[in-house]
CSV table of C-alpha atoms in Angstrom, one decimal:
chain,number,residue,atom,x,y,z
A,1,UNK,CA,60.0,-37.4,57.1
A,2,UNK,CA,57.9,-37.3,53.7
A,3,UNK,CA,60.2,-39.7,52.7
A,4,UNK,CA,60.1,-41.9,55.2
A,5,UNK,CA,56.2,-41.9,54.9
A,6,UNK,CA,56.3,-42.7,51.0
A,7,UNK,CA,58.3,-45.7,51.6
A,8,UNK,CA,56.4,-46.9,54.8
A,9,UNK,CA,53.2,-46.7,52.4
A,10,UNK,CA,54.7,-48.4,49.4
A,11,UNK,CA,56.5,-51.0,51.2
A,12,UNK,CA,53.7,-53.1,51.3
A,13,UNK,CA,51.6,-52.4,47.7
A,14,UNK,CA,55.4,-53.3,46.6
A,15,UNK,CA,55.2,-56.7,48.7
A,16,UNK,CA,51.7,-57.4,47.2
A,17,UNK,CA,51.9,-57.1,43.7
A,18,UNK,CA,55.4,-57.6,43.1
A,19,UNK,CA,55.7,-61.0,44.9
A,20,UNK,CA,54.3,-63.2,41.0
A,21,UNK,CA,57.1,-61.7,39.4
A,22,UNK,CA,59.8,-60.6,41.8
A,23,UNK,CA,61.4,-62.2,44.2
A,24,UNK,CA,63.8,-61.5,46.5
A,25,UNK,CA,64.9,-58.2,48.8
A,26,UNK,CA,66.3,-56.0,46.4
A,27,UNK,CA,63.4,-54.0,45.5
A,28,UNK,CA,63.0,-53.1,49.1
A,29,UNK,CA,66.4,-52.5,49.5
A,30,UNK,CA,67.0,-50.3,46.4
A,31,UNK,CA,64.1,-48.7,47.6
A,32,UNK,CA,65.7,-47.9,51.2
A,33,UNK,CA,68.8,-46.2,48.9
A,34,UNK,CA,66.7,-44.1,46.9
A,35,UNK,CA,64.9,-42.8,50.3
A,36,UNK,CA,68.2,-42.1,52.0
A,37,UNK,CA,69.5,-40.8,48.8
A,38,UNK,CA,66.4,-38.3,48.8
A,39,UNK,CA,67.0,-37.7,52.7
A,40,UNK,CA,70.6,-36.7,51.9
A,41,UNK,CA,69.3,-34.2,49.1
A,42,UNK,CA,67.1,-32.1,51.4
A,43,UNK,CA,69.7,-32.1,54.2
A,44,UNK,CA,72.6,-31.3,52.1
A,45,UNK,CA,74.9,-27.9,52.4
A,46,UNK,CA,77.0,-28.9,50.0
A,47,UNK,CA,77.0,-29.2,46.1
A,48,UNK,CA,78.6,-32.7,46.5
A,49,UNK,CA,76.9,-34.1,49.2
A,50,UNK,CA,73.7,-32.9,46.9
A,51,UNK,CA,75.1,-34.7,43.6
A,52,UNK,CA,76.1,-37.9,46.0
A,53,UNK,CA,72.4,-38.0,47.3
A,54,UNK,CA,71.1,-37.1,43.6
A,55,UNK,CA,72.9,-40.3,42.6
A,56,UNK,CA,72.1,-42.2,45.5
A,57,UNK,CA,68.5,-41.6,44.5
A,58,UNK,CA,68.5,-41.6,40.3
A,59,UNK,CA,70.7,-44.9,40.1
A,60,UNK,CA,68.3,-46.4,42.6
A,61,UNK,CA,64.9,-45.7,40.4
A,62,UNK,CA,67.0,-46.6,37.5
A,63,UNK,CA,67.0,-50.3,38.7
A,64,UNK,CA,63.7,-50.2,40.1
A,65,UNK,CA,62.3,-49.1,36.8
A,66,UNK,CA,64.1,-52.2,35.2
A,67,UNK,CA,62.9,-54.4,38.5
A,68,UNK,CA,60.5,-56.4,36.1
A,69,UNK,CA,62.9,-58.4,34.3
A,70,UNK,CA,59.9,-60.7,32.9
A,71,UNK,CA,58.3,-57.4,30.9
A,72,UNK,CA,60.2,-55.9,28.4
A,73,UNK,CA,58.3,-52.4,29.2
A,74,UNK,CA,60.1,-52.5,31.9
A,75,UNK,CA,63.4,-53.3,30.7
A,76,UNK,CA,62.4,-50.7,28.0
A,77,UNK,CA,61.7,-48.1,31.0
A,78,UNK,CA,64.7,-48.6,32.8
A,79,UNK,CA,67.3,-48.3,30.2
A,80,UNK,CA,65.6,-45.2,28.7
A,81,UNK,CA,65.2,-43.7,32.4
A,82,UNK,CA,69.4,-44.6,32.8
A,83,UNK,CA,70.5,-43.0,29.7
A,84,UNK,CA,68.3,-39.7,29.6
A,85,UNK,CA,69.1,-39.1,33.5
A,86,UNK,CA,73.0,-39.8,32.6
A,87,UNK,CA,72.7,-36.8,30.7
A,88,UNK,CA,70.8,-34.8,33.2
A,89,UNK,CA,73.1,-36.0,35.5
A,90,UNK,CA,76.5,-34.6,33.5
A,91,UNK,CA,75.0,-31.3,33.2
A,92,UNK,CA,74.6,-30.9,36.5
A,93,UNK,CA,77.7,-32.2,37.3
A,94,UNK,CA,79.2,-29.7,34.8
A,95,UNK,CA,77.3,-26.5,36.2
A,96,UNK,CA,78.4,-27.6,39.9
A,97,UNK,CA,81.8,-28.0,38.2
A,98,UNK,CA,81.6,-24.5,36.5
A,99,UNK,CA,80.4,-23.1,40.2
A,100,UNK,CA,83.1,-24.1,41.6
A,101,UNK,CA,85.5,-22.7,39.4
A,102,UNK,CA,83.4,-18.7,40.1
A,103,UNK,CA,83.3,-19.0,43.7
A,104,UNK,CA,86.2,-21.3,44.7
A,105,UNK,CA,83.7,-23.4,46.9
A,106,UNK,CA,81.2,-26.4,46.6
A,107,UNK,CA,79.3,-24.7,50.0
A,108,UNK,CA,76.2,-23.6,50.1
A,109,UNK,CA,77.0,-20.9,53.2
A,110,UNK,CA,80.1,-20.1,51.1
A,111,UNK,CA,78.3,-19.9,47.7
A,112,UNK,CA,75.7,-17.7,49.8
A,113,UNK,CA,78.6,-15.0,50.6
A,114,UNK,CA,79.8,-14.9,47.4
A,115,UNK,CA,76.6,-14.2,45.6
A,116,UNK,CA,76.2,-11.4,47.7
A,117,UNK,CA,79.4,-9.8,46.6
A,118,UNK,CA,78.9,-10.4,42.6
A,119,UNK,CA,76.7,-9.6,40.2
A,120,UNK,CA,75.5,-12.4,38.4
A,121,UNK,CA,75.4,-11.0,34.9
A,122,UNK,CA,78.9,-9.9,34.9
A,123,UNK,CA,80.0,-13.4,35.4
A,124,UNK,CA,79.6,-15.7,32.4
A,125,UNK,CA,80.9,-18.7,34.8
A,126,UNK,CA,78.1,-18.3,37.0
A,127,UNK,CA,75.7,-17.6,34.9
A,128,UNK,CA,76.6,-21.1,32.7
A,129,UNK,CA,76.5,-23.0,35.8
A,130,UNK,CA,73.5,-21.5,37.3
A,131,UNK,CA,71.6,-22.3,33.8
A,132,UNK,CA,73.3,-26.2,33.7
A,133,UNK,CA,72.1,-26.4,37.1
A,134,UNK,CA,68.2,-25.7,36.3
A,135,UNK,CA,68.4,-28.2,33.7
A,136,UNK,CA,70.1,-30.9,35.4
A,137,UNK,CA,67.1,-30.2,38.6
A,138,UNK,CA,64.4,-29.4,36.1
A,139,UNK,CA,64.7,-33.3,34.8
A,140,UNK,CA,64.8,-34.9,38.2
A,141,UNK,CA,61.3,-33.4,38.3
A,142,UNK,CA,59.8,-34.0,35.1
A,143,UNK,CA,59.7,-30.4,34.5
A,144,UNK,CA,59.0,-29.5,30.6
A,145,UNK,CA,61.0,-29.6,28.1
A,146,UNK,CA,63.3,-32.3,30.6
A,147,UNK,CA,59.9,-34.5,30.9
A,148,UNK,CA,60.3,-37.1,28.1
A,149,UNK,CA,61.4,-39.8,29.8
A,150,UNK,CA,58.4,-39.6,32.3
A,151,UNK,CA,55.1,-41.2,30.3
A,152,UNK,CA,57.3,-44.0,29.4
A,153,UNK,CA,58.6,-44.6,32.4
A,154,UNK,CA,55.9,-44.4,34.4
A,155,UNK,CA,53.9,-46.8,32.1
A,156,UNK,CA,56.7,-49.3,31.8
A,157,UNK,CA,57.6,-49.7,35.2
A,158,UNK,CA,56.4,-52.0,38.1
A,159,UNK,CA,52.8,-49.8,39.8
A,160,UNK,CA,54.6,-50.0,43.1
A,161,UNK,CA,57.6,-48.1,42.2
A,162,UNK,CA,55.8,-45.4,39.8
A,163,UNK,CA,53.7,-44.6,43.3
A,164,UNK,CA,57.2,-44.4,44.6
A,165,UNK,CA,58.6,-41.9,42.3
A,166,UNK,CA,55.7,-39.5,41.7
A,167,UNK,CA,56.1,-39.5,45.6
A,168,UNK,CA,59.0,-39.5,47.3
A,169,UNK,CA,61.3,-39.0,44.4
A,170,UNK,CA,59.3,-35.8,43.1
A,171,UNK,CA,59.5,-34.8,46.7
A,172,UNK,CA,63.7,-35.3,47.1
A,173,UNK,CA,64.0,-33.3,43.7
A,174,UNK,CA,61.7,-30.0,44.8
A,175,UNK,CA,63.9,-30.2,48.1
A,176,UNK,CA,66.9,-29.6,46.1
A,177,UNK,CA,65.8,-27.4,44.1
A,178,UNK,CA,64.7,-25.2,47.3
A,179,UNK,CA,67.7,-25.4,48.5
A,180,UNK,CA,69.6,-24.4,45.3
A,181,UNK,CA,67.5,-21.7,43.6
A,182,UNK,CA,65.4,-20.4,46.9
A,183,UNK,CA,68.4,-20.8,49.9
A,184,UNK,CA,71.8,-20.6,47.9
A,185,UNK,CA,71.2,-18.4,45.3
A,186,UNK,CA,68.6,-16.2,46.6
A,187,UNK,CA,70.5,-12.9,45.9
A,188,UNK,CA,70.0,-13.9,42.2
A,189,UNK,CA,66.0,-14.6,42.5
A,190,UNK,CA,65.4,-11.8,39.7
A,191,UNK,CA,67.8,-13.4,37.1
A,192,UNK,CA,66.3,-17.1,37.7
A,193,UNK,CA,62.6,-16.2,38.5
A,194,UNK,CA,62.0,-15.6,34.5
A,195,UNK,CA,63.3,-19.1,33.8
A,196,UNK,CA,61.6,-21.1,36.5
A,197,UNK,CA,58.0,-18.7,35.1
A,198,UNK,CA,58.7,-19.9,31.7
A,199,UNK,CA,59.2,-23.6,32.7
A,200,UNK,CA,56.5,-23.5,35.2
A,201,UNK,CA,53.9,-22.4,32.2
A,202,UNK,CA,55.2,-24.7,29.7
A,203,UNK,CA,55.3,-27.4,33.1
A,204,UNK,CA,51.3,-26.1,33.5
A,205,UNK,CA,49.7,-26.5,30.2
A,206,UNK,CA,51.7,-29.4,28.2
A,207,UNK,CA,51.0,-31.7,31.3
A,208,UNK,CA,47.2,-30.4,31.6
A,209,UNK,CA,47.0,-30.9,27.5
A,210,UNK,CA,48.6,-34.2,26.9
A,211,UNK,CA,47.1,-36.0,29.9
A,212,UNK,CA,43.8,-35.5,28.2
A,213,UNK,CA,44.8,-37.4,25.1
A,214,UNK,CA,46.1,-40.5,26.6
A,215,UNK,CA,44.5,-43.8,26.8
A,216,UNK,CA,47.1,-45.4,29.3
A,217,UNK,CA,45.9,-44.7,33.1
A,218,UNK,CA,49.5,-45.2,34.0
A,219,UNK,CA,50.3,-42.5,31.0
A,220,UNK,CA,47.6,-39.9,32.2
A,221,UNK,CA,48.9,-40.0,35.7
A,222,UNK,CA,52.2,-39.4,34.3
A,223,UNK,CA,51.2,-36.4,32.4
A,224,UNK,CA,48.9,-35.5,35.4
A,225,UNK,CA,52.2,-35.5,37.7
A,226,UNK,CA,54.0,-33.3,34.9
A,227,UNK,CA,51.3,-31.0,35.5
A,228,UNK,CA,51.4,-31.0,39.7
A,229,UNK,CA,55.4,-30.7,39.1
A,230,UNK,CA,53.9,-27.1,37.2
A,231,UNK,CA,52.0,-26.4,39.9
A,232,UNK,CA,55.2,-26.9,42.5
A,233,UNK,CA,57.3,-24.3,40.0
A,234,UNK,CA,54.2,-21.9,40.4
A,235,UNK,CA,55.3,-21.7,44.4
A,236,UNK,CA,59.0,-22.2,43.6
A,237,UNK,CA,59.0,-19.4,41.1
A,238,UNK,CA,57.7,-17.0,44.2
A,239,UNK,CA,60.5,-16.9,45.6
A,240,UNK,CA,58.9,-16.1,49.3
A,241,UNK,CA,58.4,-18.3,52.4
A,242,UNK,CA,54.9,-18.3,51.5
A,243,UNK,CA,55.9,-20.1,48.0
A,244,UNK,CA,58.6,-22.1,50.1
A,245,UNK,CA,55.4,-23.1,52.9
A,246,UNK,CA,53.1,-23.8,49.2
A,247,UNK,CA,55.4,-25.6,47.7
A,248,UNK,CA,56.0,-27.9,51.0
A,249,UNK,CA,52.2,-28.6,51.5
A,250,UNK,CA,51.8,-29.6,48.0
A,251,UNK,CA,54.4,-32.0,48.7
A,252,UNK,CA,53.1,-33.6,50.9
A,253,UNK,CA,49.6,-33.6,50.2
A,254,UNK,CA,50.1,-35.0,46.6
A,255,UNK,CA,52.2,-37.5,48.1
A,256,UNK,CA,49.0,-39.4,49.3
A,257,UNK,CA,47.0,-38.9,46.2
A,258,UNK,CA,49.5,-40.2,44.0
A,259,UNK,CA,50.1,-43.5,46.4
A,260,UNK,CA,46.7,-44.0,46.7
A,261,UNK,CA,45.7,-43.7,43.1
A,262,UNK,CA,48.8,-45.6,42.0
A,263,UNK,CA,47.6,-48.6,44.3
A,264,UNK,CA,43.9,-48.7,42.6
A,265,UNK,CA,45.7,-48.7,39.3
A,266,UNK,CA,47.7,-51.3,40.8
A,267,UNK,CA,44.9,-53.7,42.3
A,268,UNK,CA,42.7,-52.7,39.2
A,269,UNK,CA,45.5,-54.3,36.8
A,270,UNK,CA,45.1,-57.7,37.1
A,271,UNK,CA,47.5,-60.5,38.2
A,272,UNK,CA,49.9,-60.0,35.0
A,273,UNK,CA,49.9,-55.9,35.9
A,274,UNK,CA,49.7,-55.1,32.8
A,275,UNK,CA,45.8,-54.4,32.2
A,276,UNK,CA,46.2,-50.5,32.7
A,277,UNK,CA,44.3,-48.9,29.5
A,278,UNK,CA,41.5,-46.4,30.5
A,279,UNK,CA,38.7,-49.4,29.6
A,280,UNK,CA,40.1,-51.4,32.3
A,281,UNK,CA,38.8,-48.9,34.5
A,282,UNK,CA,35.2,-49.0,33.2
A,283,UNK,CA,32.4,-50.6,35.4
A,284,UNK,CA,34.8,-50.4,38.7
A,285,UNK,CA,31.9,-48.8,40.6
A,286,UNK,CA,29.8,-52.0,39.8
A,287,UNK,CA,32.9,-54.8,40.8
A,288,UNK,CA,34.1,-52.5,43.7
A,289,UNK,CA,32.3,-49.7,45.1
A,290,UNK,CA,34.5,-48.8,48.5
A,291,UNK,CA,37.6,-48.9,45.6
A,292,UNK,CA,35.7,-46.6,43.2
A,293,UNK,CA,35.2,-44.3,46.2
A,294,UNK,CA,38.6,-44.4,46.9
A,295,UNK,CA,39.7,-43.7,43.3
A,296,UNK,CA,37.0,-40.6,42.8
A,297,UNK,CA,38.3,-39.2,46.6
A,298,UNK,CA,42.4,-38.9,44.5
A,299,UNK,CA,41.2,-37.9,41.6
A,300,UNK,CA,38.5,-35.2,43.1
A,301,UNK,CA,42.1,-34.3,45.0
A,302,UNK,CA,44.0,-33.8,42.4
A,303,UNK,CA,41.7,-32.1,40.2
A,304,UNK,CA,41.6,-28.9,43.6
A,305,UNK,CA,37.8,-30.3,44.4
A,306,UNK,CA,37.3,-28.0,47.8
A,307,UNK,CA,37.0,-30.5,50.7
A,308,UNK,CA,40.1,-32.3,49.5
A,309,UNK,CA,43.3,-31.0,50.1
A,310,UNK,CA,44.3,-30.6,46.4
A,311,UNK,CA,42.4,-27.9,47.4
A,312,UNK,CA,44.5,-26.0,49.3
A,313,UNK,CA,47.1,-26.9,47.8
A,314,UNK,CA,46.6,-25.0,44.8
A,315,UNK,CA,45.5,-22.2,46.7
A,316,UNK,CA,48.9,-21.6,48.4
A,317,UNK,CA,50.6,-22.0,45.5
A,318,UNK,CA,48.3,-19.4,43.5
A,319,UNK,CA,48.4,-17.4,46.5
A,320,UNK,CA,51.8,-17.7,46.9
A,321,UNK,CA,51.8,-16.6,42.8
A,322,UNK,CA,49.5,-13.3,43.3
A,323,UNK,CA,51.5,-12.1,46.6
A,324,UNK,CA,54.8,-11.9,44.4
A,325,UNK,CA,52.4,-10.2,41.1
A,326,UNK,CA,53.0,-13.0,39.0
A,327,UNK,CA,49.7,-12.6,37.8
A,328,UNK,CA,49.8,-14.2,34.3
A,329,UNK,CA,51.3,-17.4,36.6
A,330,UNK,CA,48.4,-17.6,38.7
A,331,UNK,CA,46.0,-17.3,35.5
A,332,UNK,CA,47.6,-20.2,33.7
A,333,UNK,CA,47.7,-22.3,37.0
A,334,UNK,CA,43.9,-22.0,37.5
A,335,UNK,CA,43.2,-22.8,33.4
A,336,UNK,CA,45.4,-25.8,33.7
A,337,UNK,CA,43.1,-26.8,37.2
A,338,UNK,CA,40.1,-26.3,35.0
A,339,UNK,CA,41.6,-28.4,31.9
A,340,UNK,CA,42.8,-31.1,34.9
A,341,UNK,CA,39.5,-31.7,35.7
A,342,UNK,CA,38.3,-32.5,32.7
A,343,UNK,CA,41.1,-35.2,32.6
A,344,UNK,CA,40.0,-36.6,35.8
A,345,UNK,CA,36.5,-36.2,35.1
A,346,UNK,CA,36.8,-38.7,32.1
A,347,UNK,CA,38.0,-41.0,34.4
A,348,UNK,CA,35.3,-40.8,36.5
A,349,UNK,CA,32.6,-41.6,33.6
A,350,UNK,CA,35.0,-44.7,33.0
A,351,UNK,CA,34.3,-45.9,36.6
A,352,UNK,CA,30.3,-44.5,37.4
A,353,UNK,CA,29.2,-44.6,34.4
A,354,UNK,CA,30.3,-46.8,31.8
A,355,UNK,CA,29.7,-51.0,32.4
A,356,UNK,CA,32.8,-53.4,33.1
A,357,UNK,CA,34.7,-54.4,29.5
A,358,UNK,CA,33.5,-58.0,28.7
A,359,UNK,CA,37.1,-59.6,29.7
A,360,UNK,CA,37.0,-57.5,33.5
A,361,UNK,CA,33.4,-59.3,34.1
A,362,UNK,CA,33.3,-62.0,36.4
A,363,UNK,CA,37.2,-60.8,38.2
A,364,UNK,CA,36.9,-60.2,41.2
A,365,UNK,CA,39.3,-57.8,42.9
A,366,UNK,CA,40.8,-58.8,46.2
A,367,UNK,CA,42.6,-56.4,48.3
A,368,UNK,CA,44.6,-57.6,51.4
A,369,UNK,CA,44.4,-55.8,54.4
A,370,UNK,CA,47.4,-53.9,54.1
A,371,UNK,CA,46.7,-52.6,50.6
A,372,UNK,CA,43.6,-51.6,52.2
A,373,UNK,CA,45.3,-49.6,55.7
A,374,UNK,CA,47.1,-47.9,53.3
A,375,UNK,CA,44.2,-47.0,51.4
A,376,UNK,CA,42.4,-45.6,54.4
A,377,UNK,CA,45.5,-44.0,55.6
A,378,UNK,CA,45.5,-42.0,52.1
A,379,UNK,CA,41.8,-41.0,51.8
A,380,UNK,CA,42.1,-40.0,55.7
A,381,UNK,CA,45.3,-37.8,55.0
A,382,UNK,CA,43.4,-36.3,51.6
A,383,UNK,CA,39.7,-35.8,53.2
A,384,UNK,CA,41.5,-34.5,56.7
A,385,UNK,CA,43.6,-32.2,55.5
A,386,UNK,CA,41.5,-31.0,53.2
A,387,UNK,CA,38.7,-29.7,55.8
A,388,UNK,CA,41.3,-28.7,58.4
A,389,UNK,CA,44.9,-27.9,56.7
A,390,UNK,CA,46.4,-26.0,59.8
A,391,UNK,CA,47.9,-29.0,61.2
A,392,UNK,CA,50.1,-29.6,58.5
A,393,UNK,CA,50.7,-26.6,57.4
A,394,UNK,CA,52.3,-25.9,60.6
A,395,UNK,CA,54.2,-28.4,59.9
A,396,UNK,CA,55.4,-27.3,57.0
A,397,UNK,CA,56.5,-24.0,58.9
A,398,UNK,CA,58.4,-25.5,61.4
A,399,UNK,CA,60.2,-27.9,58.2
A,400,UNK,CA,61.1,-23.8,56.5
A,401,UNK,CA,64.0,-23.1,58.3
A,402,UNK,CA,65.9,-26.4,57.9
A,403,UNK,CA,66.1,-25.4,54.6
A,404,UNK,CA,68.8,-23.0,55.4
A,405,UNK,CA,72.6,-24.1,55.6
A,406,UNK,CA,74.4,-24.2,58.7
């Protein structure tokens, strides 16, 4: 349903600012196979329907990244987005491979059974393919150290489609990864809950850090998503429906924030889309207050500002952190908050504080009516769930028990 949503929202910021340079249905298209490639990822009970949906998805964004055929970014973006998730792609092929061969199924029921039978340290095959299979998951997610290809991606690619993966494709990845780590190999939670700790810190602190540096908006949000993908390891690492519930919510709330902030980076960048530094930014409060609103409402979200439902967010997933004594986890997750706000906080003095740049004076920014529904749709969804989460947190409880195999 998440899924759906994202592509519902994008659909038309992809038919606004993709029309000068792209024409044609196959972005919407390729767009429609990388959502039912996600779809089949969070519905799968079986290790090949999950790498047929993986690909689905992967070779889908690939193209997308590339869309742009008149920008060599994005050619740049695409073909450095194909090759490293090739590789992520053959190691997870290979641990699924390497699974097989220790349990003599590809399903996760069967799997299930057999991991409740064997010890997982007295089996070098499983223990290979349960490590190939963390790293081939951990890149689909930008997850550190599989997160390379991210920043560059996200800055060469079309806006449109970035909003798409930090979305719905971060979304389709933490679904599999559920399903792997929290549904099919449970019994081994104590073997793989040190790895996914270690990853979620490193996840945590090089997104938070990094982000702060850049001078590329479409770079910061990248390292900024790096950072929420910490955040969603924080939950995953629990190991608990409570994590599970966290890690869901997050999902979907961040979901909204990304689109939306995407889309003001998106209107922001000019006809050419290319006019994404951090000065481009400066002075938007003066050329567009309702869109500087908007903006500071995401980025106030993202940053965990109470009244938002970044918010609550992070407090499931911390809570989620101190229920299973992860202590040290829930410490780093709130220094990275504080160090995220500061990130988001510079932005802010960009667009309140700071006058327009000499060549952004005088351009007016238009935004359709559709580019502005789903703008209002987004702040509603961040500013409504953020005063009154139980809604969609029920939600989210109802979604827990599809996660588990028939």
């Amino acid at each position: 349903m998440l899924i759906t949503i994202c592509v519902i929202l994008i659909s038309p910021i992809a038919e606004t600012f993709l029309k000068r340079n792209i024409t044609g249905p196959e972005p919407y298209v390729l767009m429609l196979l990388a959502a039912t490639g996600g779809i089949i990822m969070a519905g799968a009970n079986d290790f090949i329907i999950l790498f047929l949906g993986i690909e689905v998805l992967s070779i889908s964004s690939y193209i997308l990244a590339a869309m742009n055929s008149r920008r060599i970014q994005s050619q740049e973006a695409g073909l450095k987005y194909f090759v490293l998730g090739a590789f992520a792609s053959g190691f997870l092929l290979y641990g699924i491979a390497l699974l097989y061969g220790a349990t003599g199924s590809t399903s996760f029921s069967a799997i299930k059974n057999f991991t409740q039978e064997v010890e997982l340290t007295n089996d070098t095959l499983l223990l290979a393919a349960l490590a190939l299979i963390i790293v081939g998951l951990a890149f689909k997610v930008a997850a550190v150290p599989f997160h390379f290809w991210s920043p560059d991606v996200y800055q060469g690619s079309p806006t449109p489609f970035v909003a798409f993966m930090a979305s719905a494709v971060k979304a389709a990845g933490f679904a599999a990864i559920l399903r792997v780590l929290y549904v099919t190999l449970g019994e081994y939670q104590a073997d793989w809950q040190p790895v996914i700790y270690a990853i979620a810190i490193a996840t945590l602190l090089t997104g938070s850090l990094l982000a702060i540096v850049q001078t590329d908006l479409k770079r910061m949000l990248a390292y900024s998503s790096i950072s929420h993908a910490g955040y969603l390891l924080v939950g995953t690492q629990a190991a608990s429906d409570q994590g599970v519930k966290a890690v869901l919510f997050y999902l979907a709330t961040y979901a909204f924030m990304a689109i939306g902030s995407f889309t003001v980076v998106a209107i922001n960048s000019g006809d050419t889309g290319i006019q994404t530094d951090l000065n481009s930014i400066s002075g938007l409060a003066t050329r567009k207050p309702l869109l500087a609103i908007t903006f500071t409402i995401f980025l106030l979200g993202q940053a965990g500002i109470p009244l938002t439902s970044g918010f609550f967010a992070k407090f499931y997933v911390i809570e989620a952190a101190i229920e299973e004594r992860s202590y040290l986890l829930a410490i780093i997750a709130m220094i990275a908050a504080v160090i995220g706000a500061f990130l988001y906080l510079r932005i802010l003095v960009k667009v309140w504080l700071l006058e327009p740049e000499k060549d952004q004076k005088g351009i007016k920014l238009h935004i359709p009516i559709e580019i502005g529904l789903v703008l209002a749709i987004a702040v509603i969804a961040t500013m409504f769930f953020g005063i009154w989460p139980e809604p969609l947190v029920e939600m989210v409880q109802r979604a827990i028990p599809a996660l588990i195999p028939g």
